[in-house]
Coordinates of N, CA and C in Angstrom, one line a residue:
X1 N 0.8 -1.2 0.0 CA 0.0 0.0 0.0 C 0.9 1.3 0.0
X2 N 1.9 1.2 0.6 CA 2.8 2.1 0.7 C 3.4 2.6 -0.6
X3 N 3.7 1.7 -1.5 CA 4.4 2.3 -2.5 C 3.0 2.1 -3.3
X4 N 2.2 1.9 -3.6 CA 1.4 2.4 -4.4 C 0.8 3.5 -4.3
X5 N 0.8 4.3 -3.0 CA 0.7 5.9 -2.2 C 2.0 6.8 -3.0
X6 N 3.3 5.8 -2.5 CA 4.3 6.8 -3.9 C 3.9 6.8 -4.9
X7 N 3.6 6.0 -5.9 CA 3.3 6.0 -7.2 C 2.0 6.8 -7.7
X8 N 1.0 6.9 -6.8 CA 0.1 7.9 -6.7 C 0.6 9.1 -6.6
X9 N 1.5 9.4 -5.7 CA 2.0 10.9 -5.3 C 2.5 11.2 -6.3
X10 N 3.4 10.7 -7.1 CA 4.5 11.0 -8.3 C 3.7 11.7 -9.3
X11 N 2.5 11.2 -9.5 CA 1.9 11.3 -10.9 C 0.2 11.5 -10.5
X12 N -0.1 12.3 -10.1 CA -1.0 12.8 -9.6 C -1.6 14.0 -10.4
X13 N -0.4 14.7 -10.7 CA -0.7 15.8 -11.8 C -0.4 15.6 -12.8
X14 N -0.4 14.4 -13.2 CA -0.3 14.4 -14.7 C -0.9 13.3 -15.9
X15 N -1.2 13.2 -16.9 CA -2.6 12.3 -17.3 C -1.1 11.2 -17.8
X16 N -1.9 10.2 -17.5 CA -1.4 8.8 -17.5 C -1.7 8.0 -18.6
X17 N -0.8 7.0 -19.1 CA -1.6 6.0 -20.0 C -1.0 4.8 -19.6
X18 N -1.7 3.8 -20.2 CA -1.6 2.9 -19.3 C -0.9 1.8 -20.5
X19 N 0.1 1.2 -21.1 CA 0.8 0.3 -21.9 C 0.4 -1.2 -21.5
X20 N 0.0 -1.8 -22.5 CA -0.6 -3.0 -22.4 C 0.3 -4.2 -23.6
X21 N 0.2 -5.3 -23.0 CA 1.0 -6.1 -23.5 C -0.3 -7.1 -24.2
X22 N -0.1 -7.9 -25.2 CA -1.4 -8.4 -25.6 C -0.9 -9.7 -26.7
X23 N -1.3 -10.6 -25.5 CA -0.5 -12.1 -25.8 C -1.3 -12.9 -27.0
X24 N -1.0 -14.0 -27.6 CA -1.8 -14.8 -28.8 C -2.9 -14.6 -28.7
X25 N -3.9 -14.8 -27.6 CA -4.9 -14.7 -27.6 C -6.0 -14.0 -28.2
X26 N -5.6 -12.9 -27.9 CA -5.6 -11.4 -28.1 C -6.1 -10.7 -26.8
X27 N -6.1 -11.1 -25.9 CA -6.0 -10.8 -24.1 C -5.4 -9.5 -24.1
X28 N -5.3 -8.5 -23.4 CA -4.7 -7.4 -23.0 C -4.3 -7.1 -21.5
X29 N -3.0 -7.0 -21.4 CA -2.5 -7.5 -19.9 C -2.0 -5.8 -19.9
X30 N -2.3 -5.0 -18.8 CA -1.4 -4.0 -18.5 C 0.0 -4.1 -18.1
X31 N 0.9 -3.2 -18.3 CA 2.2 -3.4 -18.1 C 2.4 -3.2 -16.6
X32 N 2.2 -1.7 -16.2 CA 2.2 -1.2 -14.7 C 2.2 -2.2 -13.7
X33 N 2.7 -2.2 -12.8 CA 2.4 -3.1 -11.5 C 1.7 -2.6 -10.5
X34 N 1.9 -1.8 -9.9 CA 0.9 -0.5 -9.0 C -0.5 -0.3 -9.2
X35 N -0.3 0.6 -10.5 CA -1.5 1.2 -10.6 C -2.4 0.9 -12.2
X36 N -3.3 0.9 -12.4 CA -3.9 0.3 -13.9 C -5.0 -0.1 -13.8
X37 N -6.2 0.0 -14.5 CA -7.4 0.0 -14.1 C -8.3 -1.3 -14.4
X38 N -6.8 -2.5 -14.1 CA -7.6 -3.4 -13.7 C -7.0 -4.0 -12.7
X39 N -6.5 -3.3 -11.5 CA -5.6 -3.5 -10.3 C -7.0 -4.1 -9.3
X40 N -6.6 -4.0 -8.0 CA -7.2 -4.0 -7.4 C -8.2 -2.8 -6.8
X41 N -9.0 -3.2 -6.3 CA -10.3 -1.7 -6.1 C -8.8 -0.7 -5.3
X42 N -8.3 -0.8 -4.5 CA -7.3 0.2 -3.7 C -6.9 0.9 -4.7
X43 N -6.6 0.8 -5.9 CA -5.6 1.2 -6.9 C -6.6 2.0 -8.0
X44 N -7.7 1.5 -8.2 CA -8.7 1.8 -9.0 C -9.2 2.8 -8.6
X45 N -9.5 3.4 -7.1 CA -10.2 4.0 -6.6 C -9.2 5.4 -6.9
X46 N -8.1 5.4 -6.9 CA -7.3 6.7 -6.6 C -7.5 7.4 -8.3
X47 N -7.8 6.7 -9.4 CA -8.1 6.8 -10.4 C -9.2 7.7 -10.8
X48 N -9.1 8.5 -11.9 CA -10.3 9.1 -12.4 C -9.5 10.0 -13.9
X49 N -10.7 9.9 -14.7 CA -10.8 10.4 -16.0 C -10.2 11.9 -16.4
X50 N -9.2 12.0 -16.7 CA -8.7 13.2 -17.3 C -9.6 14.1 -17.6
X51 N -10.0 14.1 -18.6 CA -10.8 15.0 -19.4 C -12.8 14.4 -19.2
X52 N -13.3 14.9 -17.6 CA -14.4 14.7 -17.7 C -15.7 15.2 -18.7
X53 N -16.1 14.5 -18.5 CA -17.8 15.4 -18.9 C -19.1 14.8 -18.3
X54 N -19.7 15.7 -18.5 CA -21.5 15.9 -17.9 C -22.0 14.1 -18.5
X55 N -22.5 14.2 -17.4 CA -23.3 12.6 -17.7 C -24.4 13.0 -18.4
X56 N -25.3 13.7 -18.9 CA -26.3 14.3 -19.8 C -27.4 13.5 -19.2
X57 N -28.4 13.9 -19.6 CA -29.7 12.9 -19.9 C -29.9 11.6 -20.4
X58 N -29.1 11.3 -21.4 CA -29.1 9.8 -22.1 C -28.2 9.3 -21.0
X59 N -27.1 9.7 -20.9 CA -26.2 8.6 -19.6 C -26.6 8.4 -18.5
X60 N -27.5 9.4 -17.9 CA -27.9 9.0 -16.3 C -29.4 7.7 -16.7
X61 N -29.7 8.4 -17.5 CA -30.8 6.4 -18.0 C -30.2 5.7 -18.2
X62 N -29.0 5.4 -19.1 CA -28.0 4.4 -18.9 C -27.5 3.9 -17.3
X63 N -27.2 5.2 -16.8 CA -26.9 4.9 -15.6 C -27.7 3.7 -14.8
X64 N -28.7 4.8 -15.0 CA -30.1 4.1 -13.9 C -30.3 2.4 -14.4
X65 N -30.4 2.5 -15.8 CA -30.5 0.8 -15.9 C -29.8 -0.1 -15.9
X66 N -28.3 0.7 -15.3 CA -27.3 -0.3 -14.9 C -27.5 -0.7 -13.4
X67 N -27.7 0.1 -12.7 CA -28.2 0.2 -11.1 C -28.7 -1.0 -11.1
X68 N -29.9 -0.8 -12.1 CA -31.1 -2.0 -11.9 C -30.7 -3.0 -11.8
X69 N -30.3 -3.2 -13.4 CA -29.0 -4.5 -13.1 C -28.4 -5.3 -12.2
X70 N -28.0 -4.1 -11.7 CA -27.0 -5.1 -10.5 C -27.6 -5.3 -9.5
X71 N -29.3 -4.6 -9.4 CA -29.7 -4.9 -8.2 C -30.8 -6.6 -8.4
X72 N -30.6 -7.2 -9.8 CA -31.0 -8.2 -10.0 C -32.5 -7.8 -11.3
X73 N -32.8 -6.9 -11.2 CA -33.7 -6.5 -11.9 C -33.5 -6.1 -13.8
X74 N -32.6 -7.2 -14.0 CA -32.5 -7.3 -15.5 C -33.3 -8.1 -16.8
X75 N -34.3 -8.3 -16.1 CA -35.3 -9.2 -16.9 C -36.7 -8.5 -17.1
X76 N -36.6 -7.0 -16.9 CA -37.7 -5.8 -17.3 C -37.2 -5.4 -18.1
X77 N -38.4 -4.7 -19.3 CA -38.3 -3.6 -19.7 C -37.2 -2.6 -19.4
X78 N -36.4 -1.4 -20.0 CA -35.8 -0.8 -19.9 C -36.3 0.2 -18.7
X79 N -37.4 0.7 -19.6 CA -38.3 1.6 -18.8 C -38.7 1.3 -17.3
X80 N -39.0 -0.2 -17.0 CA -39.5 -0.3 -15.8 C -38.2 -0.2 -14.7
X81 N -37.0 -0.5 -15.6 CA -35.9 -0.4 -14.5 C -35.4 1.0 -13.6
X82 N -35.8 2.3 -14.8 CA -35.3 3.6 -15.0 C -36.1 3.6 -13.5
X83 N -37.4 3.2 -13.8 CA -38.6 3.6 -12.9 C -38.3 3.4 -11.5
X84 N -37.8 2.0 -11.6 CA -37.4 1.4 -10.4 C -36.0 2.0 -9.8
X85 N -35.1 2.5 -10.0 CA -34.1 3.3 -9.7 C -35.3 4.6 -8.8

């Protein structure tokens, strides 16, 4: 945890990319050890998108029917999930 707090500290101000290695399969393995956004949640969490934007109207219904989703409610209508959020 410690050195993943340096590795955070270092590069905190500055936008990242993340180099991926991508075996026969065609799998994509990040290179990083630390930090990469398919680390673990500790590592993931200190993460966030450079260049945000507004989640608009179409994304927060996307949103909402992912909610649903994962709350088991994937076998409605779109609409009934939005509702149910």
């Amino acid at each position: 945890m410690e050195m993943r707090a340096a590795v955070v500290e270092k590069v905190r101000r500055y936008v990242i990319y993340f180099p991926h290695q991508i075996d026969w399969r065609g799998r994509a393995y990040p290179i990083p050890f630390f930090l990469h956004p398919q680390a673990d949640e500790c590592s993931r969490a200190v993460l966030r998108f450079a260049n945000g934007k507004p989640l608009a109207e179409r994304g927060a219904w996307w949103l909402a029917v992912h909610l649903a989703n994962c709350f088991g409610n994937d076998k409605v209508p779109f609409r009934e999930r939005v509702q149910w959020v």
